[in-house]
CSV table of C-alpha atoms in Angstrom, one decimal:
chain,number,residue,atom,x,y,z
A,1,MET,CA,0.0,0.0,0.0
A,2,ASN,CA,2.6,2.5,1.1
A,3,PRO,CA,4.8,2.6,-2.1
A,4,LYS,CA,1.8,3.3,-4.3
A,5,MET,CA,0.5,6.0,-1.9
A,6,LEU,CA,3.9,7.7,-1.8
A,7,ALA,CA,4.2,7.6,-5.6
A,8,ASP,CA,0.7,9.1,-5.9
A,9,THR,CA,1.7,12.1,-3.7
A,10,LEU,CA,4.1,13.2,-6.5
A,11,THR,CA,1.5,13.2,-9.2
A,12,VAL,CA,-1.6,15.3,-9.8
A,13,ARG,CA,-3.8,12.6,-11.4
A,14,LYS,CA,-3.7,9.4,-9.3
A,15,ILE,CA,-5.0,6.3,-11.2
A,16,ILE,CA,-5.0,2.6,-10.8
A,17,SER,CA,-6.1,-0.1,-13.2
A,18,PRO,CA,-9.1,-2.4,-12.4
A,19,ARG,CA,-6.8,-5.4,-12.1
A,20,GLY,CA,-4.4,-3.4,-9.9
A,21,CYS,CA,-7.3,-2.3,-7.7
A,22,ILE,CA,-8.6,-5.8,-7.2
A,23,THR,CA,-5.1,-7.1,-6.5
A,24,GLN,CA,-4.6,-4.3,-3.9
A,25,VAL,CA,-8.0,-5.2,-2.2
A,26,PHE,CA,-7.1,-8.9,-2.2
A,27,THR,CA,-3.7,-8.3,-0.7
A,28,GLU,CA,-5.0,-6.0,2.0
A,29,LEU,CA,-7.7,-8.5,3.0
A,30,LEU,CA,-5.4,-11.5,2.9
A,31,PHE,CA,-2.6,-10.1,5.1
A,32,GLY,CA,-5.0,-8.2,7.3
A,33,ALA,CA,-6.9,-11.5,8.0
A,34,VAL,CA,-3.5,-13.3,8.5
A,35,GLU,CA,-2.6,-10.7,11.2
A,36,ILE,CA,-6.0,-11.0,12.9
A,37,ILE,CA,-5.7,-14.8,13.1
A,38,LEU,CA,-2.1,-14.5,14.1
A,39,LEU,CA,-3.0,-12.2,17.0
A,40,THR,CA,-5.6,-14.6,18.1
A,41,GLU,CA,-3.2,-17.5,17.9
A,42,MET,CA,-0.6,-15.5,19.9
A,43,ALA,CA,-3.2,-15.1,22.7
A,44,TYR,CA,-3.9,-18.8,22.6
A,45,ASP,CA,-0.1,-19.5,22.6
A,46,HIS,CA,0.3,-17.5,25.8
A,47,ASN,CA,-2.7,-19.2,27.4
A,48,VAL,CA,-1.2,-22.6,26.7
A,49,ALA,CA,2.3,-21.6,27.8
A,50,ILE,CA,0.9,-20.4,31.2
A,51,GLY,CA,-1.9,-22.9,31.7
A,52,LYS,CA,-0.2,-26.1,30.3
A,53,PRO,CA,3.5,-25.5,30.2
A,54,LEU,CA,4.4,-29.2,30.1
A,55,HIS,CA,2.3,-29.8,27.0
A,56,TYR,CA,3.1,-26.6,25.3
A,57,THR,CA,5.4,-28.0,22.6
A,58,ALA,CA,3.0,-30.8,21.7
A,59,ILE,CA,-0.1,-28.6,21.5
A,60,MET,CA,1.5,-25.6,19.7
A,61,SER,CA,2.8,-27.4,16.6
A,62,GLN,CA,4.2,-25.0,13.9
A,63,GLN,CA,2.4,-26.6,11.0
A,64,LEU,CA,-1.0,-26.3,12.7
A,65,SER,CA,-0.4,-22.6,13.5
A,66,TYR,CA,0.7,-21.6,10.0
A,67,GLY,CA,-1.8,-23.8,8.2
A,68,SER,CA,-4.9,-22.6,10.1
A,69,GLY,CA,-3.9,-18.9,9.8
A,70,LEU,CA,-3.2,-19.0,6.1
A,71,ALA,CA,-6.3,-21.1,5.3
A,72,GLY,CA,-8.6,-18.7,7.3
A,73,ALA,CA,-7.1,-15.6,5.7
A,74,LEU,CA,-7.5,-17.1,2.1
A,75,VAL,CA,-11.1,-18.0,2.7
A,76,HIS,CA,-11.9,-14.5,4.1
A,77,ALA,CA,-10.1,-12.7,1.1
A,78,ARG,CA,-11.6,-15.0,-1.5
A,79,ILE,CA,-15.1,-14.4,-0.3
A,80,GLN,CA,-14.7,-10.6,-0.4
A,81,ILE,CA,-13.1,-10.6,-3.9
A,82,PHE,CA,-15.6,-13.2,-5.3
A,83,PHE,CA,-18.5,-10.7,-5.0
A,84,THR,CA,-16.5,-7.6,-5.9
A,85,VAL,CA,-15.1,-8.7,-9.3
A,86,ARG,CA,-18.7,-9.6,-10.4
A,87,LEU,CA,-20.2,-6.2,-9.6
A,88,PRO,CA,-21.2,-3.8,-12.4
A,89,PHE,CA,-19.1,-0.7,-12.6
A,90,ARG,CA,-20.5,1.5,-15.4
A,91,GLY,CA,-20.8,4.9,-13.8
A,92,PRO,CA,-18.3,7.3,-12.2
A,93,SER,CA,-14.8,5.9,-11.4
A,94,VAL,CA,-13.6,8.4,-8.8
A,95,ILE,CA,-12.7,6.8,-5.5
A,96,VAL,CA,-12.6,9.2,-2.5
A,97,HIS,CA,-9.7,7.4,-0.9
A,98,PHE,CA,-5.9,7.0,-1.3
A,99,MET,CA,-6.3,3.2,-2.0
A,100,CYS,CA,-8.8,0.7,-3.2
A,101,ASP,CA,-11.1,-0.5,-0.5
A,102,LEU,CA,-14.4,-2.3,-0.4
A,103,TYR,CA,-16.7,0.4,0.9
A,104,PRO,CA,-15.5,3.1,-1.6
A,105,LEU,CA,-15.9,0.5,-4.4
A,106,LEU,CA,-19.4,-0.3,-3.3
A,107,LYS,CA,-20.4,3.4,-3.7
A,108,LEU,CA,-19.5,3.2,-7.4
A,109,ILE,CA,-21.6,0.1,-8.2
A,110,CYS,CA,-24.7,0.6,-10.5
A,111,MET,CA,-27.0,-1.4,-8.3
A,112,HIS,CA,-28.5,-1.6,-4.7
A,113,THR,CA,-25.7,-2.7,-2.4
A,114,LEU,CA,-27.4,-2.8,1.0
A,115,THR,CA,-27.4,-6.7,1.2
A,116,LEU,CA,-23.8,-6.9,0.0
A,117,GLY,CA,-22.8,-4.1,2.5
A,118,LEU,CA,-24.3,-6.1,5.4
A,119,PHE,CA,-22.4,-9.2,4.2
A,120,VAL,CA,-19.2,-7.2,4.2
A,121,ASP,CA,-20.0,-5.9,7.7
A,122,ALA,CA,-20.5,-9.5,8.9
A,123,ASN,CA,-17.4,-10.8,7.2
A,124,SER,CA,-15.1,-8.0,8.3
A,125,GLY,CA,-16.4,-5.6,10.9
A,126,PHE,CA,-18.3,-8.0,13.2
A,127,ILE,CA,-15.5,-10.6,12.9
A,128,CYS,CA,-13.1,-7.9,14.1
A,129,LEU,CA,-15.3,-7.0,17.0
A,130,LEU,CA,-15.9,-10.7,18.0
A,131,ASN,CA,-12.2,-11.4,17.8
A,132,LEU,CA,-11.4,-8.4,20.0
A,133,LEU,CA,-13.9,-9.6,22.6
A,134,PHE,CA,-12.4,-13.1,22.6
A,135,LEU,CA,-8.9,-11.6,22.9
A,136,MET,CA,-9.8,-9.3,25.8
A,137,VAL,CA,-11.5,-12.2,27.6
A,138,SER,CA,-8.5,-14.5,27.0
A,139,TYR,CA,-6.1,-11.9,28.3
A,140,VAL,CA,-8.2,-11.4,31.4
A,141,VAL,CA,-8.2,-15.2,32.0
A,142,ILE,CA,-4.4,-15.2,31.6
A,143,LEU,CA,-4.0,-12.3,34.0
A,144,TYR,CA,-6.3,-14.0,36.5
A,145,SER,CA,-4.3,-17.3,36.3
A,146,GLN,CA,-1.1,-15.4,37.3
A,147,LYS,CA,-2.2,-14.4,40.8
A,148,ASN,CA,-0.4,-17.4,42.3
A,149,TYR,CA,2.9,-16.1,40.8
A,150,SER,CA,5.5,-14.2,42.8
A,151,LEU,CA,5.4,-10.5,42.7
A,152,GLU,CA,8.4,-10.4,40.3
A,153,GLY,CA,6.7,-13.0,38.1
A,154,ARG,CA,3.5,-11.1,37.9
A,155,HIS,CA,5.3,-7.9,37.1
A,156,LYS,CA,7.2,-9.6,34.2
A,157,ALA,CA,4.1,-11.3,32.9
A,158,LEU,CA,2.0,-8.2,33.1
A,159,SER,CA,4.7,-6.2,31.2
A,160,THR,CA,4.6,-8.8,28.4
A,161,ARG,CA,0.8,-9.0,28.3
A,162,ALA,CA,0.5,-5.2,28.3
A,163,SER,CA,2.5,-4.9,25.1
A,164,HIS,CA,0.4,-7.6,23.4
A,165,ILE,CA,-2.9,-5.9,24.5
A,166,THR,CA,-1.6,-2.6,23.2
A,167,VAL,CA,-0.9,-4.1,19.8
A,168,VAL,CA,-4.4,-5.8,19.8
A,169,ILE,CA,-6.2,-2.5,20.6
A,170,LEU,CA,-4.1,-0.5,18.0
A,171,PHE,CA,-5.0,-3.0,15.3
A,172,PHE,CA,-8.6,-3.9,16.1
A,173,VAL,CA,-10.2,-0.6,17.1
A,174,PRO,CA,-9.4,1.1,13.7
A,175,CYS,CA,-10.5,-2.1,12.0
A,176,ILE,CA,-13.9,-2.1,13.8
A,177,LEU,CA,-14.4,1.6,13.1
A,178,VAL,CA,-13.6,1.3,9.4
A,179,HIS,CA,-15.7,-1.8,8.8
A,180,THR,CA,-18.7,-0.6,10.7
A,181,GLU,CA,-18.6,2.8,9.0
A,182,ARG,CA,-21.0,1.7,6.3
A,183,SER,CA,-23.3,0.3,8.9
A,184,MET,CA,-23.6,3.8,10.3
A,185,GLU,CA,-24.0,5.6,7.0
A,186,GLN,CA,-26.9,7.9,7.0
A,187,ARG,CA,-29.9,6.8,5.0
A,188,ASN,CA,-32.1,9.5,6.5
A,189,ASN,CA,-32.2,13.2,7.3
A,190,VAL,CA,-31.3,12.8,10.9
A,191,THR,CA,-27.6,13.4,11.9
A,192,GLU,CA,-28.2,13.9,15.6
A,193,PHE,CA,-30.8,13.3,18.3
A,194,ILE,CA,-31.8,15.7,21.0
A,195,LEU,CA,-32.2,14.2,24.4
A,196,LEU,CA,-34.7,15.8,26.8
A,197,GLY,CA,-33.0,14.3,29.8
A,198,LEU,CA,-34.4,13.4,33.3
A,199,THR,CA,-35.7,16.9,34.1
A,200,GLU,CA,-36.1,20.3,32.6
A,201,SER,CA,-35.5,22.1,36.0
A,202,LEU,CA,-32.0,23.7,36.1
A,203,GLN,CA,-31.9,23.4,39.9
A,204,GLY,CA,-32.9,19.7,39.6
A,205,GLN,CA,-30.2,19.1,37.1
A,206,LYS,CA,-27.5,20.5,39.4
A,207,ILE,CA,-28.7,18.3,42.2
A,208,LEU,CA,-28.7,15.2,39.9
A,209,PHE,CA,-25.2,16.1,38.6
A,210,VAL,CA,-23.8,15.9,42.2
A,211,VAL,CA,-25.8,12.7,43.0
A,212,PHE,CA,-24.9,10.8,39.8
A,213,LEU,CA,-21.3,11.9,39.9
A,214,PHE,CA,-21.0,10.5,43.4
A,215,ILE,CA,-22.8,7.3,42.4
A,216,TYR,CA,-20.5,6.8,39.4
A,217,ILE,CA,-17.3,7.3,41.5
A,218,VAL,CA,-18.6,4.8,44.1
A,219,THR,CA,-19.5,2.4,41.2
A,220,MET,CA,-16.0,2.6,39.6
A,221,VAL,CA,-14.1,2.4,42.9
A,222,GLY,CA,-16.2,-0.6,44.1
A,223,ASN,CA,-16.1,-2.6,40.9
A,224,LEU,CA,-12.4,-1.9,40.2
A,225,LEU,CA,-11.6,-2.9,43.8
A,226,ILE,CA,-13.4,-6.3,43.3
A,227,ILE,CA,-11.5,-6.8,40.0
A,228,VAL,CA,-8.1,-6.1,41.5
A,229,THR,CA,-8.9,-8.1,44.6
A,230,VAL,CA,-9.9,-11.2,42.6
A,231,MET,CA,-6.9,-10.9,40.3
A,232,VAL,CA,-4.2,-10.5,43.0
A,233,SER,CA,-5.5,-12.6,45.9
A,234,PRO,CA,-4.5,-16.3,45.7
A,235,SER,CA,-7.2,-17.2,48.3
A,236,LEU,CA,-10.0,-16.1,46.0
A,237,ASN,CA,-9.4,-18.8,43.4
A,238,ALA,CA,-12.8,-20.4,43.4
A,239,PRO,CA,-15.0,-20.2,40.2
A,240,MET,CA,-17.5,-17.9,42.1
A,241,TYR,CA,-14.9,-15.2,42.5
A,242,PHE,CA,-13.7,-15.7,38.9
A,243,PHE,CA,-17.2,-14.9,37.7
A,244,LEU,CA,-17.6,-12.1,40.3
A,245,GLY,CA,-14.6,-10.4,38.9
A,246,HIS,CA,-16.0,-10.5,35.4
A,247,LEU,CA,-19.4,-9.3,36.6
A,248,SER,CA,-17.7,-6.3,38.2
A,249,PHE,CA,-15.9,-5.6,34.9
A,250,MET,CA,-19.2,-5.7,33.0
A,251,ASP,CA,-20.8,-3.4,35.5
A,252,ALA,CA,-17.9,-0.9,35.3
A,253,VAL,CA,-18.0,-0.8,31.5
A,254,TYR,CA,-21.8,-0.8,31.3
A,255,SER,CA,-22.0,2.1,33.7
A,256,THR,CA,-19.2,4.0,31.9
A,257,THR,CA,-21.1,3.6,28.6
A,258,LEU,CA,-24.1,5.6,29.9
A,259,THR,CA,-23.5,7.4,33.1
A,260,PRO,CA,-20.6,9.9,32.1
A,261,ASN,CA,-22.6,11.1,29.1
A,262,MET,CA,-25.7,11.6,31.3
A,263,ILE,CA,-23.7,13.5,33.9
A,264,ILE,CA,-22.1,15.8,31.3
A,265,ASP,CA,-25.6,16.4,29.7
A,266,LEU,CA,-26.8,17.7,33.1
A,267,LEU,CA,-24.5,20.7,32.6
A,268,TYR,CA,-26.0,21.7,29.3
A,269,GLU,CA,-29.4,23.1,28.4
A,270,LYS,CA,-29.4,21.4,25.0
A,271,LYS,CA,-28.5,17.8,25.1
A,272,THR,CA,-27.5,16.2,21.8
A,273,ILE,CA,-26.0,13.0,20.6
A,274,SER,CA,-24.9,12.1,17.1
A,275,PHE,CA,-26.4,9.3,15.1
A,276,HIS,CA,-23.2,7.4,15.3
A,277,GLY,CA,-22.9,8.0,19.1
A,278,CYS,CA,-26.5,6.9,19.6
A,279,MET,CA,-26.0,3.6,17.7
A,280,SER,CA,-22.7,3.0,19.6
A,281,GLN,CA,-24.4,3.6,22.9
A,282,LEU,CA,-27.2,1.3,22.0
A,283,PHE,CA,-24.9,-1.5,20.9
A,284,ILE,CA,-22.4,-1.3,23.8
A,285,GLY,CA,-25.2,-1.0,26.4
A,286,HIS,CA,-27.0,-4.1,25.1
A,287,LEU,CA,-23.7,-6.0,24.6
A,288,PHE,CA,-22.7,-5.7,28.3
A,289,GLY,CA,-26.3,-5.8,29.5
A,290,GLY,CA,-27.0,-9.1,27.6
A,291,ALA,CA,-23.6,-10.6,28.7
A,292,GLU,CA,-24.4,-9.7,32.3
A,293,ILE,CA,-27.8,-11.4,32.2
A,294,LEU,CA,-26.2,-14.6,30.9
A,295,LEU,CA,-23.3,-14.3,33.4
A,296,LEU,CA,-25.9,-14.2,36.2
A,297,VAL,CA,-27.3,-17.5,34.8
A,298,VAL,CA,-23.8,-19.0,34.9
A,299,MET,CA,-23.3,-17.8,38.5
A,300,ALA,CA,-26.6,-19.4,39.5
A,301,TYR,CA,-25.4,-22.7,37.9
A,302,ASP,CA,-22.1,-22.3,39.8
A,303,ARG,CA,-24.0,-22.0,43.1
A,304,TYR,CA,-26.2,-25.0,42.2
A,305,VAL,CA,-23.1,-27.2,41.7
A,306,ALA,CA,-21.3,-25.9,44.8
A,307,ILE,CA,-24.3,-26.5,47.1
A,308,CYS,CA,-25.9,-29.6,45.6
A,309,LYS,CA,-22.8,-31.4,44.4
A,310,PRO,CA,-20.0,-30.2,46.7
A,311,LEU,CA,-17.8,-33.3,46.2
A,312,HIS,CA,-17.7,-32.9,42.4
A,313,TYR,CA,-17.7,-29.1,42.4
A,314,LEU,CA,-14.0,-28.5,41.4
A,315,THR,CA,-14.2,-31.3,38.9
A,316,ILE,CA,-17.4,-30.0,37.2
A,317,MET,CA,-16.4,-26.3,37.4
A,318,ASN,CA,-12.8,-26.6,36.3
A,319,GLN,CA,-11.0,-23.7,34.6
A,320,ARG,CA,-11.8,-24.8,31.1
A,321,VAL,CA,-15.6,-25.0,31.9
A,322,CYS,CA,-15.5,-21.6,33.5
A,323,ILE,CA,-13.8,-20.1,30.5
A,324,VAL,CA,-16.3,-21.7,28.1
A,325,LEU,CA,-19.2,-20.5,30.1
A,326,LEU,CA,-17.8,-17.0,30.2
A,327,LEU,CA,-17.2,-17.0,26.5
A,328,LEU,CA,-20.8,-18.2,25.9
A,329,ALA,CA,-22.1,-15.2,28.0
A,330,TRP,CA,-20.0,-12.8,25.8
A,331,VAL,CA,-21.1,-14.4,22.6
A,332,GLY,CA,-24.8,-14.4,23.7
A,333,GLY,CA,-24.5,-10.7,24.6
A,334,PHE,CA,-22.9,-9.9,21.3
A,335,LEU,CA,-25.6,-11.7,19.3
A,336,HIS,CA,-28.3,-9.9,21.3
A,337,ALA,CA,-26.7,-6.5,20.7
A,338,ILE,CA,-26.2,-7.2,17.0
A,339,VAL,CA,-29.9,-8.0,16.6
A,340,GLN,CA,-30.8,-4.7,18.3
A,341,LEU,CA,-28.4,-2.7,16.1
A,342,LEU,CA,-29.5,-4.3,12.9
A,343,LEU,CA,-33.1,-3.6,13.7
A,344,VAL,CA,-32.5,0.2,14.3
A,345,TYR,CA,-29.9,1.5,11.9
A,346,ASN,CA,-31.9,0.3,8.9
A,347,LEU,CA,-34.9,2.4,10.0
A,348,PRO,CA,-35.6,5.7,8.2
A,349,PHE,CA,-35.4,8.7,10.5
A,350,CYS,CA,-36.7,11.6,8.5
A,351,GLY,CA,-38.9,13.6,10.9
A,352,PRO,CA,-38.5,14.7,14.5
A,353,ASN,CA,-35.3,13.9,16.3
A,354,VAL,CA,-36.3,14.6,19.9
A,355,ILE,CA,-35.9,11.6,22.3
A,356,ASP,CA,-37.8,11.9,25.6
A,357,HIS,CA,-35.1,10.1,27.5
A,358,PHE,CA,-31.6,10.6,28.8
A,359,ILE,CA,-30.0,7.7,26.7
A,360,CYS,CA,-30.6,6.1,23.3
A,361,ASP,CA,-32.9,3.1,23.8
A,362,MET,CA,-35.0,0.9,21.5
A,363,TYR,CA,-38.6,2.1,22.2
A,364,PRO,CA,-37.8,5.9,22.0
A,365,LEU,CA,-36.0,5.3,18.7
A,366,LEU,CA,-38.8,3.2,17.3
A,367,LYS,CA,-41.2,6.0,18.1
A,368,LEU,CA,-39.2,8.4,15.8
A,369,ALA,CA,-38.9,6.1,12.8
A,370,CYS,CA,-40.8,7.2,9.7
A,371,THR,CA,-42.3,3.7,9.1
A,372,ASN,CA,-44.5,1.1,10.7
A,373,THR,CA,-42.4,-0.5,13.4
A,374,TYR,CA,-45.0,-2.9,14.8
A,375,VAL,CA,-43.2,-6.0,13.6
A,376,ILE,CA,-39.8,-4.7,14.8
A,377,GLY,CA,-41.4,-3.8,18.2
A,378,LEU,CA,-42.6,-7.5,18.5
A,379,ILE,CA,-39.0,-8.6,17.7
A,380,VAL,CA,-37.7,-6.3,20.4
A,381,VAL,CA,-40.2,-7.7,22.9
A,382,ALA,CA,-39.0,-11.3,22.0
A,383,ASN,CA,-35.3,-10.3,22.0
A,384,ASP,CA,-35.5,-8.3,25.3
A,385,GLY,CA,-38.6,-8.9,27.3
A,386,SER,CA,-39.3,-12.6,26.8
A,387,ILE,CA,-35.6,-13.4,27.3
A,388,CYS,CA,-35.5,-11.4,30.6
A,389,LEU,CA,-38.7,-13.0,31.8
A,390,VAL,CA,-37.8,-16.6,30.9
A,391,ILE,CA,-34.3,-16.3,32.4
A,392,PHE,CA,-35.6,-14.6,35.5
A,393,VAL,CA,-38.2,-17.4,36.1
A,394,LEU,CA,-35.5,-20.1,35.5
A,395,LEU,CA,-33.1,-18.3,37.9
A,396,LEU,CA,-35.8,-18.2,40.6
A,397,PHE,CA,-36.6,-21.8,40.0
A,398,SER,CA,-33.0,-22.8,40.3
A,399,TYR,CA,-32.5,-20.9,43.5
A,400,GLY,CA,-35.7,-22.6,44.8
A,401,ILE,CA,-34.1,-26.0,44.1
A,402,ILE,CA,-30.9,-24.8,45.9
A,403,LEU,CA,-32.8,-23.6,48.9
A,404,HIS,CA,-34.8,-26.8,49.1
A,405,SER,CA,-31.6,-28.9,49.1
A,406,LEU,CA,-30.3,-26.9,52.1
A,407,LYS,CA,-32.3,-29.1,54.5
A,408,THR,CA,-29.7,-31.9,54.2
A,409,LEU,CA,-26.9,-29.6,55.4
A,410,SER,CA,-25.8,-28.8,58.9
A,411,GLN,CA,-27.0,-25.6,60.6
A,412,GLU,CA,-23.7,-23.8,59.9
A,413,GLY,CA,-23.7,-25.0,56.3
A,414,ARG,CA,-27.3,-23.9,55.8
A,415,ARG,CA,-26.5,-20.4,57.2
A,416,LYS,CA,-23.4,-20.0,54.9
A,417,ALA,CA,-25.2,-21.3,51.8
A,418,LEU,CA,-28.3,-19.2,52.6
A,419,SER,CA,-26.2,-16.1,53.0
A,420,THR,CA,-24.5,-16.7,49.6
A,421,CYS,CA,-27.8,-17.4,47.8
A,422,CYS,CA,-29.5,-14.4,49.3
A,423,TYR,CA,-27.1,-11.8,47.8
A,424,HIS,CA,-27.1,-13.6,44.5
A,425,ILE,CA,-31.0,-13.5,44.5
A,426,THR,CA,-30.8,-9.8,45.5
A,427,VAL,CA,-28.6,-8.9,42.5
A,428,VAL,CA,-30.9,-11.0,40.2
A,429,VAL,CA,-34.0,-9.2,41.4
A,430,LEU,CA,-32.5,-5.7,41.2
A,431,PHE,CA,-31.4,-6.3,37.6
A,432,PHE,CA,-34.3,-8.3,36.2
A,433,VAL,CA,-37.4,-6.7,37.6
A,434,PRO,CA,-36.8,-3.2,36.0
A,435,CYS,CA,-35.8,-5.0,32.8
A,436,ILE,CA,-39.0,-7.1,32.7
A,437,PHE,CA,-41.2,-4.0,33.4
A,438,MET,CA,-39.4,-2.1,30.6
A,439,TYR,CA,-39.6,-4.7,27.8
A,440,VAL,CA,-42.3,-7.3,28.7
A,441,ARG,CA,-45.1,-5.1,27.3
A,442,PRO,CA,-46.3,-3.7,24.0
A,443,PRO,CA,-43.7,-1.4,22.4
A,444,SER,CA,-44.4,2.0,23.9
A,445,THR,CA,-42.8,4.7,26.1
A,446,LEU,CA,-44.1,5.5,29.6
A,447,PRO,CA,-43.1,8.3,32.0
A,448,ILE,CA,-41.7,5.8,34.5
A,449,ASP,CA,-39.3,4.4,32.0
A,450,LYS,CA,-36.7,7.0,32.9
A,451,SER,CA,-36.7,6.1,36.6
A,452,LEU,CA,-36.4,2.4,35.8
A,453,THR,CA,-33.6,3.0,33.4
A,454,VAL,CA,-31.7,5.0,36.0
A,455,PHE,CA,-32.2,2.1,38.4
A,456,TYR,CA,-30.7,-0.7,36.3
A,457,THR,CA,-28.1,1.4,34.5
A,458,VAL,CA,-26.8,3.6,37.3
A,459,ILE,CA,-28.0,2.2,40.7
A,460,THR,CA,-27.6,-1.5,40.2
A,461,PRO,CA,-23.9,-1.4,39.0
A,462,MET,CA,-23.2,0.5,42.2
A,463,LEU,CA,-25.1,-1.9,44.5
A,464,ASN,CA,-23.5,-5.1,43.1
A,465,PRO,CA,-20.1,-4.7,44.6
A,466,LEU,CA,-21.6,-3.5,47.9
A,467,ILE,CA,-23.9,-6.5,48.1
A,468,TYR,CA,-21.1,-9.0,47.3
A,469,THR,CA,-18.5,-7.5,49.6
A,470,LEU,CA,-20.6,-6.6,52.6
A,471,ARG,CA,-22.4,-10.0,52.8
A,472,ASN,CA,-19.2,-12.1,52.2
A,473,GLU,CA,-16.7,-12.1,55.1
A,474,GLU,CA,-13.9,-13.5,53.0
A,475,MET,CA,-14.4,-11.0,50.2
A,476,LYS,CA,-14.7,-8.2,52.7
A,477,ASN,CA,-11.4,-8.9,54.5
A,478,VAL,CA,-9.4,-9.4,51.3
A,479,SER,CA,-11.0,-6.3,49.7
A,480,TYR,CA,-10.0,-4.2,52.7
A,481,ILE,CA,-6.4,-5.4,52.4
A,482,ALA,CA,-6.4,-4.7,48.6
A,483,PHE,CA,-8.0,-1.3,49.2
A,484,LYS,CA,-5.2,-0.3,51.6
A,485,LYS,CA,-2.6,-1.6,49.3
A,486,PHE,CA,-3.8,0.0,46.0
A,487,TYR,CA,-5.8,3.0,47.0
A,488,LEU,CA,-3.9,4.0,50.2
A,489,PRO,CA,-0.3,3.1,49.3
A,490,GLY,CA,1.1,5.3,52.1
């Protein structure tokens, strides 16, 4: 790419032949895909090296690594090129870019390219995003497994992982932004939305600013404390704490997606958010919200095995099973968020752009669409409401089974198990009840929706670390030590 770009800077008219253009696209896709797969394999390599050092050489064979990476990259590049070379280019030939790329080429085609564009999004952008999530989870698992190392060993390993994570972010974030750009292209007259916020009273906004800023600080400090405590404390190596650390991570990111923007908006009379920002907020919010719902199901299963099958607990809930369950929660959240995003960004927004809310959410956006959204509303109810309701009922049923099985335990065992289950049930109720009220109903907006949204997006992420630490003596003691060590170093 670079030699051609440098040569073009010396000429006024920059041209490239059709064959050269296709070759450039193919080469870019091939080696870009090779690098994506290679970064994924490097993360797996580190996982094997740390988790199974004695079997490292046997598992990580050179032929397997090279063969799988090249084969996957070839398939990815061939699929993209297969459709591109057969497209009709009969109109303008000016590419607003310094190189040949798929999206600029799609703009020159003499036909409707919405379906093809969505296919490119799935083959490129969403693969980038899914790989980034897998990589982030894998590195968190690697860091979690190092808490039994010495301080010097942890420092050395953390330094190595930090460089890899930096490379991953620098590569994947631009990839995701570029390949989701077409998904966010405007097919309507709306470039931004106006948010009415929680209240129109200036005095009320000042009070809410102080309250929500305090809540956000407590949320971040509490959840980060749990994450650090679980990662550095060898005594907290049970699967329950592994999942608890990831729950705190989800709460921290979920809160950060929505709360800071809401706090800043309280300082302004006119609250606006761009179309791109609105779609990003919607996707990230549902990604972490959906993943958290599924993680709560995983944590309920963990408690069921720990209480009902204590002798087989460590065998059933081994590290591999925990990682697979965690990845399933992330994949489920990702699929849920993708469905929400695909439903909304294809809608035409051509009229009013005022959202009577403080965030971008499904029902307020459906209300602004210039088309009949009845069918989409039913899909949202199925994708949000019915899933929340079914999972909530299953969780309550599973905790009912757990509580019923406590009668076979000793009085001390019953007290300890009941205490553990109570704070799990509390978290489940706090998260699911507002979600059910919001989405298990015909698509519409109600005045109470704002208060419910505040509860499960702002209040619940703050309460989770308080509930888990204050009701768990072991977690409380270790968290206090970690707080003194990391927040009060003097």
